[in-house]
Coordinates of C-alpha atoms in Angstrom, one line a residue:
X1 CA 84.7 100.6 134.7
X2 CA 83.5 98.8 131.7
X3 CA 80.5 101.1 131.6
X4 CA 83.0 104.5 131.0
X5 CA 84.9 102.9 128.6
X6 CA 81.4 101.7 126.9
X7 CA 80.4 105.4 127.0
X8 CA 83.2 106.6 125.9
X9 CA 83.0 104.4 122.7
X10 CA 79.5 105.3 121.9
X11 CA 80.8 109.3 122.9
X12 CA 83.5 108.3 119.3
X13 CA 80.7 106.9 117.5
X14 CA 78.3 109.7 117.7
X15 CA 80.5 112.5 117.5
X16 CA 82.1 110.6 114.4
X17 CA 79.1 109.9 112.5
X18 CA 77.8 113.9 113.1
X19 CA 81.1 115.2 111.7
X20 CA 81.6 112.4 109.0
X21 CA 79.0 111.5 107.5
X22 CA 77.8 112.9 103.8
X23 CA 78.4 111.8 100.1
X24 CA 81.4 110.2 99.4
X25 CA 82.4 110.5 102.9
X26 CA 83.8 107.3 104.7
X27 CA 81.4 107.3 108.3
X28 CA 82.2 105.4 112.0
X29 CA 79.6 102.3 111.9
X30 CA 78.5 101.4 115.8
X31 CA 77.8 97.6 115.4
X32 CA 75.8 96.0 117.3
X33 CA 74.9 92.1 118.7
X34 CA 72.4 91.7 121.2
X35 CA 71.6 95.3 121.5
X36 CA 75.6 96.0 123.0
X37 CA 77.7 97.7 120.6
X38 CA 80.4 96.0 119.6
X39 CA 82.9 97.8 117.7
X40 CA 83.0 101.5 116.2
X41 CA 85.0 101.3 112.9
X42 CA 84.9 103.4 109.9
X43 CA 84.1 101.4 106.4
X44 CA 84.8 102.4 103.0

């Protein structure tokens, strides 16, 4: 279960950072510790 929902997060990630990224353009960070992503945001 925790693998879907960790593919699913890294699905967000991806998809964000191809639509989203550019100049001036706020993109999804993946976050990683240990090599296990930890949290997708978006940053200023």
């Amino acid at each position: 279960m925790k693998s879907l929902i960790l593919i699913a997060v890294l699905t967000i990630c991806i998809k964000g950072l191809l639509y989203y990224t550019g100049p001036g353009v706020d993109a999804p960070t993946l976050l990683i510790e240990d090599g296990k992503p930890v949290v997708c945001e978006v940053r200023a």
